[in-house]
Coordinates of C-alpha atoms in Angstrom, one line a residue:
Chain A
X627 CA 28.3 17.4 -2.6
X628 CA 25.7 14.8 -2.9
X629 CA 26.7 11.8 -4.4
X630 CA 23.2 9.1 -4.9
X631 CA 21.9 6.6 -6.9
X632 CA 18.3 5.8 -6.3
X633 CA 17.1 3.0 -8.7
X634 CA 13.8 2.0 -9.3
X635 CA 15.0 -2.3 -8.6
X636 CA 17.6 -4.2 -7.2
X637 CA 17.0 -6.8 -10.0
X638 CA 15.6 -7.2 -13.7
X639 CA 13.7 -10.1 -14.9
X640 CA 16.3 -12.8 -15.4
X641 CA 19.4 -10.8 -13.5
X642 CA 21.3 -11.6 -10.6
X643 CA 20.8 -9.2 -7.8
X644 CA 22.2 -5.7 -8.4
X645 CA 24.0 -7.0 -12.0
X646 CA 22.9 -4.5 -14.4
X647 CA 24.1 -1.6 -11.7
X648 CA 27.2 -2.9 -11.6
X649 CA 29.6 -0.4 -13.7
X650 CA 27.7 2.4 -12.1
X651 CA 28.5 1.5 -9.1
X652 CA 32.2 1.1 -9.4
X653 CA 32.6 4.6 -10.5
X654 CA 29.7 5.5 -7.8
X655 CA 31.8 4.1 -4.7
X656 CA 35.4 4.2 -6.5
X657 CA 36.6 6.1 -3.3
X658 CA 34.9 3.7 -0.7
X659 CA 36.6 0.0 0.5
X660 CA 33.9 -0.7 2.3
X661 CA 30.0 0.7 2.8
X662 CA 27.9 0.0 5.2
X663 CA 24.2 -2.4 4.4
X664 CA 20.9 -1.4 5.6
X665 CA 18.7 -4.7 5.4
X666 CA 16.2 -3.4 7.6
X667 CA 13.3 -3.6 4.6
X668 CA 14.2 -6.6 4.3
X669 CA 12.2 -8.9 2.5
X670 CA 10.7 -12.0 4.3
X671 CA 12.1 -15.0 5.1
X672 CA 15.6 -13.6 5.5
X673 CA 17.9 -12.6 8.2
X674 CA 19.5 -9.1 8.4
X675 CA 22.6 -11.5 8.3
X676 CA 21.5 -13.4 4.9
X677 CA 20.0 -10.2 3.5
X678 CA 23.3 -8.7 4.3
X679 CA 25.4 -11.7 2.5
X680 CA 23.4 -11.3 -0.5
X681 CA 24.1 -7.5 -1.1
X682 CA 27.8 -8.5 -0.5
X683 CA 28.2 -10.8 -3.0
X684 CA 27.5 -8.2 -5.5
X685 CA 29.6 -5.8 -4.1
X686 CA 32.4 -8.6 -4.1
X687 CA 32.6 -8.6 -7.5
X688 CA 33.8 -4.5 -7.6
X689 CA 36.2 -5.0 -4.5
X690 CA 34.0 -3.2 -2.1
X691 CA 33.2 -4.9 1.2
X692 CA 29.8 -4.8 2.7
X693 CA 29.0 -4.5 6.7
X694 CA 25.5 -4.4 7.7
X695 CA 24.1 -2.2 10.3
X696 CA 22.9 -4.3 12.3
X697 CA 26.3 -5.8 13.4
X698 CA 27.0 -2.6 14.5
X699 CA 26.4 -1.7 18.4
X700 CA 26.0 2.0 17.6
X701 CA 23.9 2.1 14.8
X702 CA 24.0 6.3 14.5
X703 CA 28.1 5.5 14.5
X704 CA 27.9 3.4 12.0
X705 CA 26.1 5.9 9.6
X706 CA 28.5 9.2 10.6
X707 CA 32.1 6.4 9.8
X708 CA 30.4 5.0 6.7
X709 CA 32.4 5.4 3.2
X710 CA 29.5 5.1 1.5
X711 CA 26.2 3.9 2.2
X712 CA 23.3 1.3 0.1
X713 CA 19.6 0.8 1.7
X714 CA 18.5 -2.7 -0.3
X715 CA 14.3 -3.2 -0.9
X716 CA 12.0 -5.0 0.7
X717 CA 8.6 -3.4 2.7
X718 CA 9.1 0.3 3.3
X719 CA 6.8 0.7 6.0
X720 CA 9.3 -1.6 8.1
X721 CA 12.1 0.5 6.7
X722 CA 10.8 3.7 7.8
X723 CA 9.9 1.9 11.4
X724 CA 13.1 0.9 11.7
X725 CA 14.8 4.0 11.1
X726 CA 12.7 6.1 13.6
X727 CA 13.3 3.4 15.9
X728 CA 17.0 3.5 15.7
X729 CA 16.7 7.5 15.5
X730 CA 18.9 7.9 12.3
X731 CA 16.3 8.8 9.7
X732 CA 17.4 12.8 10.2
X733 CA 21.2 11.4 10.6
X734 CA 21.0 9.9 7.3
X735 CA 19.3 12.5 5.3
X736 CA 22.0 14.5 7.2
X737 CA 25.3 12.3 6.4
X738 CA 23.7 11.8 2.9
X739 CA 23.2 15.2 1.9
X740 CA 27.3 16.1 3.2
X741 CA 28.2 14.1 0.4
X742 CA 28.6 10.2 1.4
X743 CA 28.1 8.4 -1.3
X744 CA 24.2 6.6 -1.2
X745 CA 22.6 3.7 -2.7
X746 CA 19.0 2.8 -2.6
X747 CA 16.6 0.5 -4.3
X748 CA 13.0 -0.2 -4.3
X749 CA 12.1 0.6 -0.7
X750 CA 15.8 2.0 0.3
X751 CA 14.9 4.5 -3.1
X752 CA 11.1 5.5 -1.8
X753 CA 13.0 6.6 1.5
X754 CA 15.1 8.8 -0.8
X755 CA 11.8 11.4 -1.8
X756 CA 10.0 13.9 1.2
X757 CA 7.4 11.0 2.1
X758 CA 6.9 7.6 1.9
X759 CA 3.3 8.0 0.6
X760 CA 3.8 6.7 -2.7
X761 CA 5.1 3.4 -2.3
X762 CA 3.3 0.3 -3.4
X763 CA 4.3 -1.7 -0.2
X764 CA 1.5 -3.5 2.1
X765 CA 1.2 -1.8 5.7
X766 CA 2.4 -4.8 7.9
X767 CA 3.5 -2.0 10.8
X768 CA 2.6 1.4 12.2
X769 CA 5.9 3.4 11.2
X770 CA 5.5 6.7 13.5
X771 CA 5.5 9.1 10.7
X772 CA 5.2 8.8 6.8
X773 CA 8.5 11.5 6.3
X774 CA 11.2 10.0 5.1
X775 CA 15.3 11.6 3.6
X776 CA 14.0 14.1 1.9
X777 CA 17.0 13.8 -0.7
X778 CA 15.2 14.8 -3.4
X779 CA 12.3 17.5 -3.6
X780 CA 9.7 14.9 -4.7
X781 CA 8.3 11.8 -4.3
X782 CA 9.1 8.4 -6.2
X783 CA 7.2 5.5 -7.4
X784 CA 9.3 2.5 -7.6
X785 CA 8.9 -0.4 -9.7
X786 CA 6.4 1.8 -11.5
X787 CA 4.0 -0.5 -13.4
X788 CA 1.6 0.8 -16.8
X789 CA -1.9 -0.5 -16.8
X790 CA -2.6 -3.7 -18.2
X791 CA -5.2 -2.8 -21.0
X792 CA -6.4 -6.3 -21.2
X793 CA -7.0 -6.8 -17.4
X794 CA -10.4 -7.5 -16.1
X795 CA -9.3 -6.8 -12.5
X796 CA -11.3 -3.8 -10.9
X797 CA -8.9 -2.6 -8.4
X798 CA -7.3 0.7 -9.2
X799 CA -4.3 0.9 -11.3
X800 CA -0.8 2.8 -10.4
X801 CA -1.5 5.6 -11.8
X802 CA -5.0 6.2 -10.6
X803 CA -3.7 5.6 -6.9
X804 CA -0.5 8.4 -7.7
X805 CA -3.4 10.5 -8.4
X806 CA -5.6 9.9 -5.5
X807 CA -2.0 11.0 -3.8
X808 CA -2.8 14.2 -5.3
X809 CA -6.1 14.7 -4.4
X810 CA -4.4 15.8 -1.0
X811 CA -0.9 16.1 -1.9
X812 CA 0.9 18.5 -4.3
X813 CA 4.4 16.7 -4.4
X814 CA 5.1 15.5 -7.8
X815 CA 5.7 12.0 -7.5
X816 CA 7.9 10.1 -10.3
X817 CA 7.0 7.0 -11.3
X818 CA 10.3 4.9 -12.2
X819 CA 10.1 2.0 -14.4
X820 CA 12.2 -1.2 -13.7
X821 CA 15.9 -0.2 -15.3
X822 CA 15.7 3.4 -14.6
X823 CA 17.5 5.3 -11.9
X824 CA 17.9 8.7 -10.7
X825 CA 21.9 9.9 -10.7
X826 CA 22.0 12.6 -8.1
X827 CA 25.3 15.0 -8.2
X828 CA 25.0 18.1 -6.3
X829 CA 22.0 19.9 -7.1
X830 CA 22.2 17.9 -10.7
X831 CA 19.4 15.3 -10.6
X832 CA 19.3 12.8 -14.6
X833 CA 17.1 10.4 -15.4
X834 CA 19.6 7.1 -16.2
X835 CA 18.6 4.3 -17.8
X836 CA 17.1 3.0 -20.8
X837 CA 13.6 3.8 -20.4
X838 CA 11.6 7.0 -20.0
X839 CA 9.9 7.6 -16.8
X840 CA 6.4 8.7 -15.7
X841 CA 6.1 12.3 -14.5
X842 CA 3.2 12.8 -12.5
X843 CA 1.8 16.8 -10.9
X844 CA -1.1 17.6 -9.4
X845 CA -3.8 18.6 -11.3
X846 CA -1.7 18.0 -14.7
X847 CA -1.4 15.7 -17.0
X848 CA 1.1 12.8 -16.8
X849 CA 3.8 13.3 -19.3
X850 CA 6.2 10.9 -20.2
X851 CA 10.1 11.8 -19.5
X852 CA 12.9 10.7 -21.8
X853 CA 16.3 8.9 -20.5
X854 CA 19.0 11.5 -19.4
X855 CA 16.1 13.9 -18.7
X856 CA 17.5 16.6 -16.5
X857 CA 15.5 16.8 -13.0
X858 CA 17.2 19.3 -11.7
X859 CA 14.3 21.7 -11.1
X860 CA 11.6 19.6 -10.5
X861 CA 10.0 20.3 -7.1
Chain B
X1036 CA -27.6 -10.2 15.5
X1037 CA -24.6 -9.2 13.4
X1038 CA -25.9 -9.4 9.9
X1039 CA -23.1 -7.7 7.7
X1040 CA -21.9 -8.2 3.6
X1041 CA -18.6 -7.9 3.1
X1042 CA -17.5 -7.4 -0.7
X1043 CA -14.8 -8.1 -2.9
X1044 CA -15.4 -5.3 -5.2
X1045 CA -18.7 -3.0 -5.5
X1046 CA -18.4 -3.1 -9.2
X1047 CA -17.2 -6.6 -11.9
X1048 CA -15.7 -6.1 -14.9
X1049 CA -18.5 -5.0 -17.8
X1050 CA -21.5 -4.4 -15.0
X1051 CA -22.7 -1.7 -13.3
X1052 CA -22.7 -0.5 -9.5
X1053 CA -23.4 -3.2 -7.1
X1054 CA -25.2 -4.6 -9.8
X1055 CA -24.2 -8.3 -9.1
X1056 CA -25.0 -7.7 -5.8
X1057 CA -28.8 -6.2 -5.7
X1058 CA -30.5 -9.5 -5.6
X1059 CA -28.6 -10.0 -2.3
X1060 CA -28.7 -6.8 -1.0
X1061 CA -32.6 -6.9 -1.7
X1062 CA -32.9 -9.4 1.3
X1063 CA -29.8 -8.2 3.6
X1064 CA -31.6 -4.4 3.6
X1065 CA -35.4 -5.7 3.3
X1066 CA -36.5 -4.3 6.6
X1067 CA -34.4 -0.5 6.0
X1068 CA -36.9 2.3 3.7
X1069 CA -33.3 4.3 4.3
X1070 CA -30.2 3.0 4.5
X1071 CA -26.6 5.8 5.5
X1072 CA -24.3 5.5 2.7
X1073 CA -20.4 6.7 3.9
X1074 CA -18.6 8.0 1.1
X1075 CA -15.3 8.8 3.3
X1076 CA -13.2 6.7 1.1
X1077 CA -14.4 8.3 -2.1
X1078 CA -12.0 8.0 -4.7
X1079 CA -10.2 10.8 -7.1
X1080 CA -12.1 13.2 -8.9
X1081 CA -15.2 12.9 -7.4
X1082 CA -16.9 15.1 -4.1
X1083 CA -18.6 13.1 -1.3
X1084 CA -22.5 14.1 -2.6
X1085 CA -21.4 12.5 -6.2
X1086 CA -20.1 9.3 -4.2
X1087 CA -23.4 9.3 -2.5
X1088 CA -25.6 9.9 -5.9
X1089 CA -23.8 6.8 -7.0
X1090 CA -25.1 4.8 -4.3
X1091 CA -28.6 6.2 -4.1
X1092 CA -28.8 5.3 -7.9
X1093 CA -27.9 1.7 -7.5
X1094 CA -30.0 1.5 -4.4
X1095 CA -32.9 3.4 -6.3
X1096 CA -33.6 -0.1 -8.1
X1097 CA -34.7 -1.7 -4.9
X1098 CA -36.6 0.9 -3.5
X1099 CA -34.0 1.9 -0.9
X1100 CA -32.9 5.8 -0.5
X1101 CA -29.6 6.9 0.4
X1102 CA -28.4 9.6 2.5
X1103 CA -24.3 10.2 2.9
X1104 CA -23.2 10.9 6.6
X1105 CA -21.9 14.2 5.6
X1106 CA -25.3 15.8 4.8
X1107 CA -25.9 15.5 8.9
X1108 CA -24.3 17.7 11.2
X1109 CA -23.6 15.0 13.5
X1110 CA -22.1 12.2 12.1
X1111 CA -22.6 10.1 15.5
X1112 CA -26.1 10.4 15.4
X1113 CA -26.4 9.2 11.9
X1114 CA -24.5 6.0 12.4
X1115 CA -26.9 5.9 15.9
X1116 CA -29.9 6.2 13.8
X1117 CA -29.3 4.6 10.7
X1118 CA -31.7 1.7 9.4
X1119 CA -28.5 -0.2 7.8
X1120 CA -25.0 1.4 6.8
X1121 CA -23.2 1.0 3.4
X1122 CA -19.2 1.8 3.4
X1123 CA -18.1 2.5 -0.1
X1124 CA -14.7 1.5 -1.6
X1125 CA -11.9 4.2 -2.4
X1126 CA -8.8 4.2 -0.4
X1127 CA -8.6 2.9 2.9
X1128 CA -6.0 5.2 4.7
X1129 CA -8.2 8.1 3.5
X1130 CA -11.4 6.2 4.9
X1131 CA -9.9 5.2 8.3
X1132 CA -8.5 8.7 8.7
X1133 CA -12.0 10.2 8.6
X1134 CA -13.5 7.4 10.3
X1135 CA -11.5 8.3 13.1
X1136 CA -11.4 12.2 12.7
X1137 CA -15.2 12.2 13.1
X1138 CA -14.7 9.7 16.2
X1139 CA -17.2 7.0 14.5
X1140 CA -14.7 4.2 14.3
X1141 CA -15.9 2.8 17.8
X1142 CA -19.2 3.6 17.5
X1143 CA -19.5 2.3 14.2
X1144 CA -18.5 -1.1 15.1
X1145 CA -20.8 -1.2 18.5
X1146 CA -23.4 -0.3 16.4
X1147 CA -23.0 -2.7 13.7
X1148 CA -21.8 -5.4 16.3
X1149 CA -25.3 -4.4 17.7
X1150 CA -27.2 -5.6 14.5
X1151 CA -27.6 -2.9 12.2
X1152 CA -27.4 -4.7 9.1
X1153 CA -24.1 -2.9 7.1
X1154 CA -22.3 -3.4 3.7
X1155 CA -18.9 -3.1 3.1
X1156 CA -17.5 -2.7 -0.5
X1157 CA -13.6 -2.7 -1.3
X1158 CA -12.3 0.0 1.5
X1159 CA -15.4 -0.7 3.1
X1160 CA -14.7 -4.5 3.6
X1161 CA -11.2 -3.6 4.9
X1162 CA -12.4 -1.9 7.6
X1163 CA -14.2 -5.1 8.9
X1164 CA -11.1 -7.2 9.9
X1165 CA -9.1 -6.2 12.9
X1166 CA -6.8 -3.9 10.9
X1167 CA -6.2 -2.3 7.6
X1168 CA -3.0 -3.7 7.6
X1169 CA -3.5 -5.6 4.3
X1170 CA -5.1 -3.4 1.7
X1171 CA -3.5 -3.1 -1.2
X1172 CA -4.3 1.1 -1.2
X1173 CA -1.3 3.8 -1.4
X1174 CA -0.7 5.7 1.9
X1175 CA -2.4 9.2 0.2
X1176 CA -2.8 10.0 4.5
X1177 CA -1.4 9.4 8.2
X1178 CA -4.5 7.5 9.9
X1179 CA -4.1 8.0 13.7
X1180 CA -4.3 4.2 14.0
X1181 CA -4.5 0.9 11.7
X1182 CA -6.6 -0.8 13.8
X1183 CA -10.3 -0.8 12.4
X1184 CA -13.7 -2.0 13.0
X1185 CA -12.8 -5.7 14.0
X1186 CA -16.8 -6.8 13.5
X1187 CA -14.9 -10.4 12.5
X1188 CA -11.6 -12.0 13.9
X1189 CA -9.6 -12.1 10.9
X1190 CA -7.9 -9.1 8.2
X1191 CA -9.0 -9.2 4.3
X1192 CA -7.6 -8.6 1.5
X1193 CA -9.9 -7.6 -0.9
X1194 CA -10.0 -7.4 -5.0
X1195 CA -7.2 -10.6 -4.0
X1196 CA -5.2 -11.2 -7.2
X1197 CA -3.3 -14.2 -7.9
X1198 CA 0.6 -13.7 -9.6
X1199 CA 0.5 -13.0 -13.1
X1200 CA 3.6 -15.9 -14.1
X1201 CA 4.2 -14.6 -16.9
X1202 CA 5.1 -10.9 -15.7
X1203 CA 8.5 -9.7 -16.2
X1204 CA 7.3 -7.6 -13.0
X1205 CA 10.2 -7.7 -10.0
X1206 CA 7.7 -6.2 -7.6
X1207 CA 6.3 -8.1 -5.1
X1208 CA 2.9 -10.3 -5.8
X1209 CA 0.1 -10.2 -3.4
X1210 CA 0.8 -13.7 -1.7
X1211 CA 4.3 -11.8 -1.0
X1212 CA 3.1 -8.8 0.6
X1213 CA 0.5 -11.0 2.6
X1214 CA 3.6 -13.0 3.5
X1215 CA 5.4 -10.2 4.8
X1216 CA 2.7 -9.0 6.6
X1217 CA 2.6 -12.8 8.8
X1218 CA 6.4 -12.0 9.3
X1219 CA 5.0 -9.3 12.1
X1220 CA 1.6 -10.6 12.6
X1221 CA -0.6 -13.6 13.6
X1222 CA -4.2 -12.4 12.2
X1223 CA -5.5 -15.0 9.5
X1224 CA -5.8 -13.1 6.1
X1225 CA -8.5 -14.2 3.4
X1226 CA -7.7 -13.1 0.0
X1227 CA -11.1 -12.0 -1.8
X1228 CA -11.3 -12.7 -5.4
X1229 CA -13.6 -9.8 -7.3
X1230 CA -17.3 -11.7 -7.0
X1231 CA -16.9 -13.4 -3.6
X1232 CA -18.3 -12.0 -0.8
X1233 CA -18.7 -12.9 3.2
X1234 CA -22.0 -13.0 4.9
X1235 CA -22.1 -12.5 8.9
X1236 CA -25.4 -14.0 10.4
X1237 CA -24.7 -13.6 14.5
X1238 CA -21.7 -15.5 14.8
X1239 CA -21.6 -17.6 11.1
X1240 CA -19.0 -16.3 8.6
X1241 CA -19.9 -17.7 4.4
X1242 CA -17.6 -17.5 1.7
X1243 CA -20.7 -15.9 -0.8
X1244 CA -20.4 -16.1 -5.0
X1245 CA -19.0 -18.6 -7.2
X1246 CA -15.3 -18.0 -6.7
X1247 CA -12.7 -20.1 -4.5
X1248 CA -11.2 -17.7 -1.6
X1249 CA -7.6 -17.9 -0.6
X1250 CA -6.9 -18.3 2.8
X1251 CA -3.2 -17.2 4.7
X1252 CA -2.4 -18.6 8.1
X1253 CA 1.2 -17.3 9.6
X1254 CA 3.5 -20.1 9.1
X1255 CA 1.4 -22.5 7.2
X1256 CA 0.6 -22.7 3.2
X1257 CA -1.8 -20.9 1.9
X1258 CA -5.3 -23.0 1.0
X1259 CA -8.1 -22.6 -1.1
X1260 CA -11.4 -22.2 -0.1
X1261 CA -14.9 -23.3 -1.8
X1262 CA -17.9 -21.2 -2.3
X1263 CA -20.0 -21.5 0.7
X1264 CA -17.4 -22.4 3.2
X1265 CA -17.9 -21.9 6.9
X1266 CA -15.3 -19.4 8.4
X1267 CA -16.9 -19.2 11.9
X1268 CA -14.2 -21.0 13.6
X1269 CA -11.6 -18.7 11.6
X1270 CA -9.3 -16.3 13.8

């Protein structure tokens, strides 16, 4: 049974890195000792080593080790013996490079959907919908194809951002590039607000958090969804 | 002689359609009756021949007429023939995907290389750097490549913002995604505010308009350039 979080940051405004997660995932991983770290978004000016450290000094603090993949020889071994497994944020279009490159992007979606338990944020969460299309990240390589998990039957928006009323800056705003999505795409694509995540059980697919979340479908209007919104049969 | 505007923005807060620009573009088209608009990039909502009636109207008030490249049959011939060549803004994967599609990208560049006089705007600037590997546009479509027209030796990044320090805002800022993009990549990057423009005379580069430009060189912090700096020597 699929077991996933998919949360929209790693980090609020004035947190420490994965903090406010915390008590969900201790009961997320409660059966796993150790899980295995993909750093390969990772952010700049970090090693997959130091990225790696980071993510386990949250997980230190709920008895779960952390092992990253990249200290594994094998990498496609490493996904198939995980306990449970948590892709951190950084660029996505280096994510999805680097999991064609290491030819595990099916294996995941694979291992992921028989029921190991997942993490994702921010990038490791835009991996987690059928394309890559609607992330916010800069190009900075040629990733050989824009599919991505396929864990969920739409697309996400992390770190989904309202328009600022007041702004005087022409360049488009989230929403109007969600909907240029749609001008050739008819995925729905949910915009997730910093503080929300998705809670994925089975077929069962809520809305967690505090905040609502921004629904968006082509050719509709964007309505706003409440917390513990049932997702289940969005597709 | 190259002689080629490359634009922030078509369009500033509270003015109209290239409005800011006309005196400017009154002297960079004077020799053109006709110049080919190319609406490839068009954004949401509106079809390619509304794009173009845009343009045309703007144009209209300096006694220039516009024709889109769709309304030929050929679109190579068009860009052969053209008097000057306008690129409009929009979203640059959806721009580079038809640019190639309609096998122009090449010729486009030759042509403009060749001395055609040509103005970029937004998606239409992005396209003169050596890739489009630094707009800030969603990946809507899979271009065949991310290299582009290359008609100067460095990338842009157009409708540049700086960080916002009071945002509450985990995701990245632009200077962070430009920063990640010089993680994987040499090419100098030249954040253009809304207002500034470059002008290409031959082989002389100009920061145009009134607003400082910020400059990224991998490994080094970034600097600010003043109005009317020389970016020749710049690759």
């Amino acid at each position: 049974m699929k077991s996933i979080i998919i949360a929209s940051t790693s980090t609020l405004h004035g947190g420490n890195y994965l903090e406010y997660l915390l008590p969900v995932l201790k009961s997320h991983f409660k059966n796993c000792k150790s899980i295995l770290f993909i750093p390969y978004a990772r952010p700049g000016g970090i090693s997959h080593d130091e990225y790696t450290q980071k993510a386990a000094q949250a997980f230190n603090s709920i008895n779960i080790t952390v092992k990253g993949i990249h200290e594994y020889e094998n990498p496609q071994e490493a996904v198939k013996n995980a306990e449970g497994i948590f892709t951190g944020g950084g660029n996505t279009f280096l994510l999805v490079t680097q999991l064609y490159k290491n030819n595990i992007m099916q294996l995941l979606s694979e291992t992921v959907k028989n029921g190991t338990p997942y993490l994702g944020s921010s990038a490791g969460s835009n991996i987690c919908g059928l394309s890559m299309q609607t992330t916010n990240d800069m190009p900075i390589i040629y990733p050989p194809s824009f599919q991505t998990l396929g864990l969920i039957p739409f697309n996400l928006n992390p770190h989904y951002l309202d328009a600022d009323l007041q702004s005087k800056h022409m360049g488009e705003t989230r929403e109007t590039r969600i909907k240029e999505f749609h001008a050739f795409n008819s995925i729905p694509v949910l915009g997730l607000r910093e503080g929300s995540w998705l809670e994925v059980k089975g077929d069962k697919i809520t809305l967690k958090g505090d905040l609502k979340a921004r629904l968006f479908k082509q050719n509709q209007t964007p309505e706003e969804l409440e917390a513990e919104s049932d997702l289940s049969d969005l597709k």
